[in-house]
Amino acid sequence: MKKKSLIYLVIFSLIFMLVGCNKEEKVTTKENYLLDTLIQLKVYGKNSEKATNEAMDAISDIDDIMSPTKPTSDVVKINNSAGKDFVKINENTLEVIKTSIKYSKLSKGNFDITVGPLVKLWGIGTENARVPSKEEIDAALKLINYENVLIDEENKSVKLKSPKEAVNLGGIAKGFAGDKAREILENKGIKSAYLNLGGNIVTIGNKTDGTPWNIGIQDPLSDRGEYFGIVRVSNKSVVSSGNYERFFIKDNKRYHHILNTKTGYPSESGILSSTIISNKSIDGDALSTITFILGLEKSMEIIENIDGVDAIFVTTDKKVHTTSNIAKDFKLSSKEYIYEER
């Protein structure tokens, strides 16, 4: 399963090709499989090799503490102590949990890191993927409540209020890792870089020829590597969530991995793909999931009211919608879709 995912991600990364990087400058590229996805770093500058190694090491450290399966991770420790004790955790894990709760409040619980029992039940993206019974789903839903994540700021500790509850940081950890990698690279003097964390894109500055990065956005109705449009960005994060990422098919019905915490089933909001352009990738990670679940109208309202954040949505009627500030930097490239002016 992981080998197949790795192949898909290599193909997927081709849609984010770097256009016009002809200027002679030292470049370092590095790949690794972390956070359950392919990580690709492409960094320009005289200090690029050392900086890239440090950035990848930081991503590896985040994988170690936020993994849902590694026995020594903060996440596993929290889940194993659910309903019992506070667990002292790394300050990075604490920051991610606090940010997650902020977005849980913003989305009224549609984004909720205590979705762990539901994620495990469906098993989407694993060899154990299946359609659970209604009784199983109802039981899992009773365990989802971000308000049951108790935080002791002074001691940097976290506790889940009730037994069997479980956190899962899969919807936000990649974004945090991308931000940390960018911070390290910038502190090392890097002015131009392109980071791809399994489809979460983080850019530093412009391309080496001084022009913005051109980021292709995956077509949710086509094969991996096919894109419906291009967005031009500088020093931004571009994160997409869609029904094409991880899924399985049962009785001719597709079940994707973005679960609605209110219904217990894969989200059906009328949005096929949600792309968030933001300064911080952790924000894009959370907001791409939230908007995918909430649907077009609520999502447009939310994003239009957050400074420095924009969005591109694809709906089931094959229309593409953009928030006002990004429209000038987006180009529709597929004839299969209609750009809807707002």
mmCIF file of C-alpha atoms in Angstrom:
data_model
loop_
_atom_site.group_PDB
_atom_site.id
_atom_site.type_symbol
_atom_site.label_atom_id
_atom_site.label_comp_id
_atom_site.label_asym_id
_atom_site.label_seq_id
_atom_site.Cartn_x
_atom_site.Cartn_y
_atom_site.Cartn_z
ATOM 1 C CA MET A 1 0.000 0.000 0.000
ATOM 2 C CA LYS A 2 2.787 2.438 0.949
ATOM 3 C CA LYS A 3 4.764 1.545 -2.179
ATOM 4 C CA LYS A 4 1.740 2.287 -4.364
ATOM 5 C CA SER A 5 1.141 5.583 -2.529
ATOM 6 C CA LEU A 6 4.791 6.509 -3.064
ATOM 7 C CA ILE A 7 4.485 5.940 -6.806
ATOM 8 C CA TYR A 8 1.327 8.068 -6.958
ATOM 9 C CA LEU A 9 2.996 10.884 -5.047
ATOM 10 C CA VAL A 10 6.018 10.894 -7.356
ATOM 11 C CA ILE A 11 3.627 11.239 -10.283
ATOM 12 C CA PHE A 12 1.578 13.819 -8.406
ATOM 13 C CA SER A 13 4.641 15.960 -7.778
ATOM 14 C CA LEU A 14 5.084 16.413 -11.521
ATOM 15 C CA ILE A 15 2.145 18.828 -11.593
ATOM 16 C CA PHE A 16 4.171 21.166 -9.435
ATOM 17 C CA MET A 17 7.064 21.528 -11.887
ATOM 18 C CA LEU A 18 9.211 24.579 -11.461
ATOM 19 C CA VAL A 19 8.883 26.884 -14.434
ATOM 20 C CA GLY A 20 11.714 29.082 -15.647
ATOM 21 C CA CYS A 21 14.432 28.179 -13.123
ATOM 22 C CA ASN A 22 17.260 28.737 -15.587
ATOM 23 C CA LYS A 23 19.516 30.933 -13.509
ATOM 24 C CA GLU A 24 22.714 29.146 -12.481
ATOM 25 C CA GLU A 25 22.589 28.652 -8.720
ATOM 26 C CA LYS A 26 23.416 25.763 -6.415
ATOM 27 C CA VAL A 27 20.399 23.561 -5.841
ATOM 28 C CA THR A 28 19.922 20.747 -3.343
ATOM 29 C CA THR A 29 17.112 18.215 -3.630
ATOM 30 C CA LYS A 30 16.206 15.705 -0.961
ATOM 31 C CA GLU A 31 13.406 13.146 -0.583
ATOM 32 C CA ASN A 32 12.154 10.997 2.271
ATOM 33 C CA TYR A 33 9.010 9.133 3.287
ATOM 34 C CA LEU A 34 7.718 10.798 6.452
ATOM 35 C CA LEU A 35 4.326 11.720 7.909
ATOM 36 C CA ASP A 36 2.924 8.823 5.865
ATOM 37 C CA THR A 37 3.745 10.611 2.607
ATOM 38 C CA LEU A 38 6.554 11.520 0.219
ATOM 39 C CA ILE A 39 8.496 14.618 1.269
ATOM 40 C CA GLN A 40 10.396 16.483 -1.478
ATOM 41 C CA LEU A 41 12.578 19.520 -0.802
ATOM 42 C CA LYS A 42 14.198 21.605 -3.543
ATOM 43 C CA VAL A 43 16.360 24.372 -2.135
ATOM 44 C CA TYR A 44 18.500 27.002 -3.883
ATOM 45 C CA GLY A 45 21.519 28.892 -2.545
ATOM 46 C CA LYS A 46 25.108 28.411 -1.425
ATOM 47 C CA ASN A 47 24.054 27.027 1.973
ATOM 48 C CA SER A 48 21.360 24.826 0.484
ATOM 49 C CA GLU A 49 22.819 21.404 1.306
ATOM 50 C CA LYS A 50 23.253 21.934 5.037
ATOM 51 C CA ALA A 51 19.985 23.841 5.306
ATOM 52 C CA THR A 52 18.060 21.133 3.444
ATOM 53 C CA ASN A 53 19.439 18.398 5.686
ATOM 54 C CA GLU A 54 18.414 20.334 8.790
ATOM 55 C CA ALA A 55 14.935 20.958 7.388
ATOM 56 C CA MET A 56 14.426 17.274 6.604
ATOM 57 C CA ASP A 57 15.676 16.311 10.065
ATOM 58 C CA ALA A 58 13.090 18.650 11.588
ATOM 59 C CA ILE A 59 10.305 17.021 9.554
ATOM 60 C CA SER A 60 11.534 13.610 10.716
ATOM 61 C CA ASP A 61 11.411 14.779 14.340
ATOM 62 C CA ILE A 62 7.821 15.958 13.853
ATOM 63 C CA ASP A 63 6.934 12.584 12.373
ATOM 64 C CA ASP A 64 8.395 10.905 15.468
ATOM 65 C CA ILE A 65 6.279 12.895 17.930
ATOM 66 C CA MET A 66 3.027 13.220 15.953
ATOM 67 C CA SER A 67 2.750 9.769 14.384
ATOM 68 C CA PRO A 68 -0.487 7.922 15.230
ATOM 69 C CA THR A 69 1.354 4.581 15.248
ATOM 70 C CA LYS A 70 4.904 5.005 16.596
ATOM 71 C CA PRO A 71 4.856 3.712 20.200
ATOM 72 C CA THR A 72 6.962 6.588 21.571
ATOM 73 C CA SER A 73 5.064 9.422 19.842
ATOM 74 C CA ASP A 74 3.193 12.054 21.834
ATOM 75 C CA VAL A 75 -0.014 11.121 20.034
ATOM 76 C CA VAL A 76 0.199 7.450 21.025
ATOM 77 C CA LYS A 77 1.061 8.380 24.617
ATOM 78 C CA ILE A 78 -1.936 10.726 24.829
ATOM 79 C CA ASN A 79 -4.276 8.117 23.382
ATOM 80 C CA ASN A 80 -2.975 5.351 25.641
ATOM 81 C CA SER A 81 -3.617 7.548 28.678
ATOM 82 C CA ALA A 82 -7.119 8.634 27.636
ATOM 83 C CA GLY A 83 -9.363 9.026 30.672
ATOM 84 C CA LYS A 84 -6.422 8.532 33.032
ATOM 85 C CA ASP A 85 -3.459 10.895 33.275
ATOM 86 C CA PHE A 86 -2.015 14.071 31.812
ATOM 87 C CA VAL A 87 0.888 13.367 29.455
ATOM 88 C CA LYS A 88 3.865 15.717 29.150
ATOM 89 C CA ILE A 89 4.462 16.394 25.452
ATOM 90 C CA ASN A 90 6.840 18.212 23.131
ATOM 91 C CA GLU A 91 6.165 21.929 22.729
ATOM 92 C CA ASN A 92 5.637 21.430 18.988
ATOM 93 C CA THR A 93 2.893 18.875 19.606
ATOM 94 C CA LEU A 94 1.306 21.238 22.111
ATOM 95 C CA GLU A 95 1.342 24.061 19.562
ATOM 96 C CA VAL A 96 -0.334 21.872 16.941
ATOM 97 C CA ILE A 97 -3.013 20.732 19.393
ATOM 98 C CA LYS A 98 -3.751 24.318 20.459
ATOM 99 C CA THR A 99 -4.004 25.437 16.825
ATOM 100 C CA SER A 100 -6.281 22.481 16.093
ATOM 101 C CA ILE A 101 -8.635 23.486 18.896
ATOM 102 C CA LYS A 102 -8.720 27.028 17.525
ATOM 103 C CA TYR A 103 -9.915 25.676 14.187
ATOM 104 C CA SER A 104 -12.340 23.307 15.887
ATOM 105 C CA LYS A 105 -14.005 26.341 17.454
ATOM 106 C CA LEU A 106 -13.984 28.249 14.155
ATOM 107 C CA SER A 107 -15.611 25.333 12.329
ATOM 108 C CA LYS A 108 -17.993 24.445 15.170
ATOM 109 C CA GLY A 109 -16.424 21.012 15.460
ATOM 110 C CA ASN A 110 -16.304 20.123 11.764
ATOM 111 C CA PHE A 111 -12.518 20.024 12.173
ATOM 112 C CA ASP A 112 -11.749 17.937 15.241
ATOM 113 C CA ILE A 113 -8.522 16.121 16.132
ATOM 114 C CA THR A 114 -10.454 13.723 18.381
ATOM 115 C CA VAL A 115 -11.674 12.101 15.155
ATOM 116 C CA GLY A 116 -9.181 9.294 15.858
ATOM 117 C CA PRO A 117 -11.729 6.534 16.653
ATOM 118 C CA LEU A 118 -13.643 7.283 13.442
ATOM 119 C CA VAL A 119 -10.477 7.322 11.316
ATOM 120 C CA LYS A 120 -9.415 3.969 12.754
ATOM 121 C CA LEU A 121 -12.895 2.525 12.214
ATOM 122 C CA TRP A 122 -12.958 3.340 8.484
ATOM 123 C CA GLY A 123 -9.284 2.487 7.901
ATOM 124 C CA ILE A 124 -9.206 4.469 4.660
ATOM 125 C CA GLY A 125 -5.719 4.444 3.149
ATOM 126 C CA THR A 126 -4.897 1.118 4.797
ATOM 127 C CA GLU A 127 -5.451 -2.497 3.852
ATOM 128 C CA ASN A 128 -8.242 -2.615 6.436
ATOM 129 C CA ALA A 129 -10.505 -0.068 4.725
ATOM 130 C CA ARG A 130 -14.184 -0.961 5.043
ATOM 131 C CA VAL A 131 -17.667 0.508 5.419
ATOM 132 C CA PRO A 132 -18.560 0.289 9.121
ATOM 133 C CA SER A 133 -22.036 -0.458 10.396
ATOM 134 C CA LYS A 134 -24.265 2.394 11.558
ATOM 135 C CA GLU A 135 -23.955 1.121 15.115
ATOM 136 C CA GLU A 136 -20.159 1.271 14.926
ATOM 137 C CA ILE A 137 -20.246 4.786 13.499
ATOM 138 C CA ASP A 138 -22.687 6.008 16.149
ATOM 139 C CA ALA A 139 -20.421 4.610 18.871
ATOM 140 C CA ALA A 140 -17.360 6.338 17.374
ATOM 141 C CA LEU A 141 -19.186 9.668 17.057
ATOM 142 C CA LYS A 142 -19.828 9.693 20.806
ATOM 143 C CA LEU A 143 -16.054 9.779 21.331
ATOM 144 C CA ILE A 144 -15.497 12.878 19.161
ATOM 145 C CA ASN A 145 -15.426 16.140 21.111
ATOM 146 C CA TYR A 146 -12.514 18.572 20.979
ATOM 147 C CA GLU A 147 -13.676 20.070 24.283
ATOM 148 C CA ASN A 148 -12.491 16.853 25.940
ATOM 149 C CA VAL A 149 -8.877 17.721 25.120
ATOM 150 C CA LEU A 150 -7.609 19.121 28.414
ATOM 151 C CA ILE A 151 -4.445 21.237 28.348
ATOM 152 C CA ASP A 152 -2.094 22.062 31.214
ATOM 153 C CA GLU A 153 -0.102 24.960 29.736
ATOM 154 C CA GLU A 154 2.263 25.321 32.679
ATOM 155 C CA ASN A 155 3.412 21.707 32.546
ATOM 156 C CA LYS A 156 3.056 21.321 28.758
ATOM 157 C CA SER A 157 0.740 18.390 29.295
ATOM 158 C CA VAL A 158 -2.406 17.082 27.632
ATOM 159 C CA LYS A 159 -5.120 14.664 28.690
ATOM 160 C CA LEU A 160 -8.172 13.213 26.987
ATOM 161 C CA LYS A 161 -11.132 13.395 29.334
ATOM 162 C CA SER A 162 -12.705 10.015 28.605
ATOM 163 C CA PRO A 163 -11.428 6.482 27.922
ATOM 164 C CA LYS A 164 -11.328 5.266 24.292
ATOM 165 C CA GLU A 165 -11.017 8.835 22.972
ATOM 166 C CA ALA A 166 -8.121 9.379 20.563
ATOM 167 C CA VAL A 167 -6.484 12.305 18.815
ATOM 168 C CA ASN A 168 -5.232 12.167 15.243
ATOM 169 C CA LEU A 169 -3.078 15.015 13.898
ATOM 170 C CA GLY A 170 -3.073 13.788 10.305
ATOM 171 C CA GLY A 171 -5.160 16.754 9.166
ATOM 172 C CA ILE A 172 -2.688 19.371 10.345
ATOM 173 C CA ALA A 173 0.778 17.900 11.069
ATOM 174 C CA LYS A 174 2.040 18.228 7.473
ATOM 175 C CA GLY A 175 1.191 21.917 7.489
ATOM 176 C CA PHE A 176 3.080 22.460 10.723
ATOM 177 C CA ALA A 177 6.058 20.504 9.374
ATOM 178 C CA GLY A 178 6.112 22.633 6.232
ATOM 179 C CA ASP A 179 6.180 25.808 8.304
ATOM 180 C CA LYS A 180 9.009 24.492 10.482
ATOM 181 C CA ALA A 181 11.052 23.483 7.444
ATOM 182 C CA ARG A 182 10.578 26.925 5.892
ATOM 183 C CA GLU A 183 11.586 28.614 9.165
ATOM 184 C CA ILE A 184 14.826 26.628 9.292
ATOM 185 C CA LEU A 185 15.660 27.346 5.654
ATOM 186 C CA GLU A 186 14.989 31.066 5.999
ATOM 187 C CA ASN A 187 17.122 31.236 9.149
ATOM 188 C CA LYS A 188 19.945 29.694 7.098
ATOM 189 C CA GLY A 189 19.662 32.496 4.558
ATOM 190 C CA ILE A 190 17.726 30.593 1.890
ATOM 191 C CA LYS A 191 15.840 32.955 -0.429
ATOM 192 C CA SER A 192 14.328 30.463 -2.876
ATOM 193 C CA ALA A 193 12.906 27.001 -2.193
ATOM 194 C CA TYR A 194 10.061 24.694 -3.097
ATOM 195 C CA LEU A 195 8.820 22.170 -0.539
ATOM 196 C CA ASN A 196 6.311 19.437 -1.352
ATOM 197 C CA LEU A 197 4.973 17.513 1.625
ATOM 198 C CA GLY A 198 2.703 15.006 -0.063
ATOM 199 C CA GLY A 199 0.870 17.695 -2.009
ATOM 200 C CA ASN A 200 1.158 20.401 0.655
ATOM 201 C CA ILE A 201 3.272 23.014 -1.119
ATOM 202 C CA VAL A 202 5.391 25.607 0.666
ATOM 203 C CA THR A 203 7.389 28.171 -1.302
ATOM 204 C CA ILE A 204 10.138 30.508 -0.177
ATOM 205 C CA GLY A 205 10.464 33.717 -2.153
ATOM 206 C CA ASN A 206 10.313 33.483 -5.939
ATOM 207 C CA LYS A 207 11.982 31.199 -8.447
ATOM 208 C CA THR A 208 15.645 31.944 -9.054
ATOM 209 C CA ASP A 209 14.783 34.016 -12.132
ATOM 210 C CA GLY A 210 12.737 36.349 -9.921
ATOM 211 C CA THR A 211 9.302 35.284 -11.152
ATOM 212 C CA PRO A 212 6.570 33.729 -8.977
ATOM 213 C CA TRP A 213 6.097 29.979 -8.638
ATOM 214 C CA ASN A 214 3.456 28.405 -10.861
ATOM 215 C CA ILE A 215 1.605 25.711 -8.925
ATOM 216 C CA GLY A 216 -0.622 23.267 -10.781
ATOM 217 C CA ILE A 217 -3.750 22.183 -8.896
ATOM 218 C CA GLN A 218 -4.805 18.550 -9.185
ATOM 219 C CA ASP A 219 -7.927 17.863 -11.228
ATOM 220 C CA PRO A 220 -10.205 15.982 -8.788
ATOM 221 C CA LEU A 221 -11.888 14.106 -11.646
ATOM 222 C CA SER A 222 -8.735 13.051 -13.524
ATOM 223 C CA ASP A 223 -5.684 10.883 -12.999
ATOM 224 C CA ARG A 224 -2.836 11.909 -10.734
ATOM 225 C CA GLY A 225 -0.690 14.512 -12.434
ATOM 226 C CA GLU A 226 -3.565 16.111 -14.345
ATOM 227 C CA TYR A 227 -4.393 19.649 -13.240
ATOM 228 C CA PHE A 228 -7.317 21.963 -13.940
ATOM 229 C CA GLY A 229 -5.592 25.263 -13.235
ATOM 230 C CA ILE A 230 -2.441 27.074 -12.188
ATOM 231 C CA VAL A 231 -2.028 29.516 -9.329
ATOM 232 C CA ARG A 232 0.891 31.942 -9.214
ATOM 233 C CA VAL A 233 2.387 32.510 -5.756
ATOM 234 C CA SER A 234 5.414 33.944 -3.969
ATOM 235 C CA ASN A 235 6.401 32.984 -0.431
ATOM 236 C CA LYS A 236 3.089 31.200 0.149
ATOM 237 C CA SER A 237 1.682 27.818 1.076
ATOM 238 C CA VAL A 238 -0.727 25.997 -1.252
ATOM 239 C CA VAL A 239 -2.674 23.107 0.298
ATOM 240 C CA SER A 240 -5.423 21.073 -1.360
ATOM 241 C CA SER A 241 -7.934 18.609 0.056
ATOM 242 C CA GLY A 242 -10.065 16.466 -2.218
ATOM 243 C CA ASN A 243 -11.974 13.250 -2.689
ATOM 244 C CA TYR A 244 -9.141 11.926 -4.896
ATOM 245 C CA GLU A 245 -6.417 11.718 -2.235
ATOM 246 C CA ARG A 246 -7.155 8.492 -0.350
ATOM 247 C CA PHE A 247 -10.222 6.387 -0.983
ATOM 248 C CA PHE A 248 -11.609 2.931 -1.622
ATOM 249 C CA ILE A 249 -14.518 1.736 -3.736
ATOM 250 C CA LYS A 250 -17.225 -0.571 -2.429
ATOM 251 C CA ASP A 251 -20.282 -1.580 -4.487
ATOM 252 C CA ASN A 252 -19.395 1.083 -7.101
ATOM 253 C CA LYS A 253 -19.363 3.866 -4.478
ATOM 254 C CA ARG A 254 -16.245 5.854 -3.644
ATOM 255 C CA TYR A 255 -15.452 6.421 0.025
ATOM 256 C CA HIS A 256 -12.787 9.099 0.557
ATOM 257 C CA HIS A 257 -10.799 9.873 3.697
ATOM 258 C CA ILE A 258 -12.206 13.288 4.684
ATOM 259 C CA LEU A 259 -14.740 12.281 7.313
ATOM 260 C CA ASN A 260 -17.617 14.458 8.477
ATOM 261 C CA THR A 261 -17.487 14.492 12.272
ATOM 262 C CA LYS A 262 -21.231 15.129 12.455
ATOM 263 C CA THR A 263 -22.418 12.235 10.261
ATOM 264 C CA GLY A 264 -19.495 9.836 10.617
ATOM 265 C CA TYR A 265 -19.314 9.308 6.851
ATOM 266 C CA PRO A 266 -17.055 10.763 4.128
ATOM 267 C CA SER A 267 -18.067 14.373 3.519
ATOM 268 C CA GLU A 268 -20.556 15.159 0.745
ATOM 269 C CA SER A 269 -20.786 18.949 0.701
ATOM 270 C CA GLY A 270 -20.804 19.594 -3.036
ATOM 271 C CA ILE A 271 -17.083 20.421 -3.055
ATOM 272 C CA LEU A 272 -14.728 18.073 -4.919
ATOM 273 C CA SER A 273 -11.539 19.979 -4.216
ATOM 274 C CA SER A 274 -10.572 22.758 -1.829
ATOM 275 C CA THR A 275 -7.274 24.611 -2.250
ATOM 276 C CA ILE A 276 -6.099 27.120 0.340
ATOM 277 C CA ILE A 277 -3.408 29.726 -0.331
ATOM 278 C CA SER A 278 -2.006 31.123 2.911
ATOM 279 C CA ASN A 279 1.094 32.467 4.614
ATOM 280 C CA LYS A 280 1.265 29.546 7.049
ATOM 281 C CA SER A 281 0.823 25.988 5.858
ATOM 282 C CA ILE A 282 -0.696 24.855 9.151
ATOM 283 C CA ASP A 283 -3.586 27.234 8.457
ATOM 284 C CA GLY A 284 -3.957 25.914 4.922
ATOM 285 C CA ASP A 285 -3.975 22.326 6.164
ATOM 286 C CA ALA A 286 -6.805 22.919 8.622
ATOM 287 C CA LEU A 287 -8.813 25.250 6.383
ATOM 288 C CA SER A 288 -8.673 22.987 3.330
ATOM 289 C CA THR A 289 -10.324 20.238 5.378
ATOM 290 C CA ILE A 290 -12.843 22.581 6.993
ATOM 291 C CA THR A 291 -13.958 24.115 3.709
ATOM 292 C CA PHE A 292 -14.194 20.739 1.984
ATOM 293 C CA ILE A 293 -16.646 19.664 4.675
ATOM 294 C CA LEU A 294 -18.659 22.879 5.021
ATOM 295 C CA GLY A 295 -19.481 23.428 1.350
ATOM 296 C CA LEU A 296 -19.135 26.423 -0.956
ATOM 297 C CA GLU A 297 -21.201 29.239 0.550
ATOM 298 C CA LYS A 298 -20.078 28.849 4.160
ATOM 299 C CA SER A 299 -16.488 28.340 3.033
ATOM 300 C CA MET A 300 -16.414 31.442 0.843
ATOM 301 C CA GLU A 301 -17.721 33.499 3.747
ATOM 302 C CA ILE A 302 -15.125 32.118 6.153
ATOM 303 C CA ILE A 303 -12.135 32.549 3.829
ATOM 304 C CA GLU A 304 -13.102 36.032 2.635
ATOM 305 C CA ASN A 305 -12.996 37.136 6.275
ATOM 306 C CA ILE A 306 -9.517 35.798 7.091
ATOM 307 C CA ASP A 307 -6.675 38.170 6.197
ATOM 308 C CA GLY A 308 -3.918 36.686 4.055
ATOM 309 C CA VAL A 309 -5.888 33.574 3.112
ATOM 310 C CA ASP A 310 -7.487 32.736 -0.244
ATOM 311 C CA ALA A 311 -9.180 29.706 -1.743
ATOM 312 C CA ILE A 312 -9.960 27.904 -4.985
ATOM 313 C CA PHE A 313 -12.904 25.492 -4.940
ATOM 314 C CA VAL A 314 -14.115 22.910 -7.448
ATOM 315 C CA THR A 315 -17.758 21.899 -7.067
ATOM 316 C CA THR A 316 -19.624 18.819 -8.269
ATOM 317 C CA ASP A 317 -21.195 20.794 -11.133
ATOM 318 C CA LYS A 318 -17.678 21.247 -12.584
ATOM 319 C CA LYS A 319 -17.442 24.915 -11.689
ATOM 320 C CA VAL A 320 -14.358 26.613 -10.271
ATOM 321 C CA HIS A 321 -14.782 29.349 -7.669
ATOM 322 C CA THR A 322 -12.090 31.637 -6.249
ATOM 323 C CA THR A 323 -12.017 34.152 -3.446
ATOM 324 C CA SER A 324 -11.601 37.740 -4.563
ATOM 325 C CA ASN A 325 -7.908 38.352 -3.892
ATOM 326 C CA ILE A 326 -6.547 35.284 -5.703
ATOM 327 C CA ALA A 327 -8.578 35.588 -8.909
ATOM 328 C CA LYS A 328 -5.898 37.657 -10.665
ATOM 329 C CA ASP A 329 -3.245 35.004 -9.957
ATOM 330 C CA PHE A 330 -5.290 31.979 -11.040
ATOM 331 C CA LYS A 331 -5.565 30.608 -14.566
ATOM 332 C CA LEU A 332 -8.061 27.913 -15.544
ATOM 333 C CA SER A 333 -6.299 25.486 -17.890
ATOM 334 C CA SER A 334 -8.869 22.705 -18.327
ATOM 335 C CA LYS A 335 -11.789 22.955 -20.737
ATOM 336 C CA GLU A 336 -13.721 20.497 -18.578
ATOM 337 C CA TYR A 337 -14.488 23.224 -16.042
ATOM 338 C CA ILE A 338 -16.220 26.604 -16.017
ATOM 339 C CA TYR A 339 -14.843 29.515 -14.028
ATOM 340 C CA GLU A 340 -17.670 31.031 -12.004
ATOM 341 C CA GLU A 341 -17.336 34.781 -11.516
ATOM 342 C CA ARG A 342 -18.549 36.061 -8.146
#
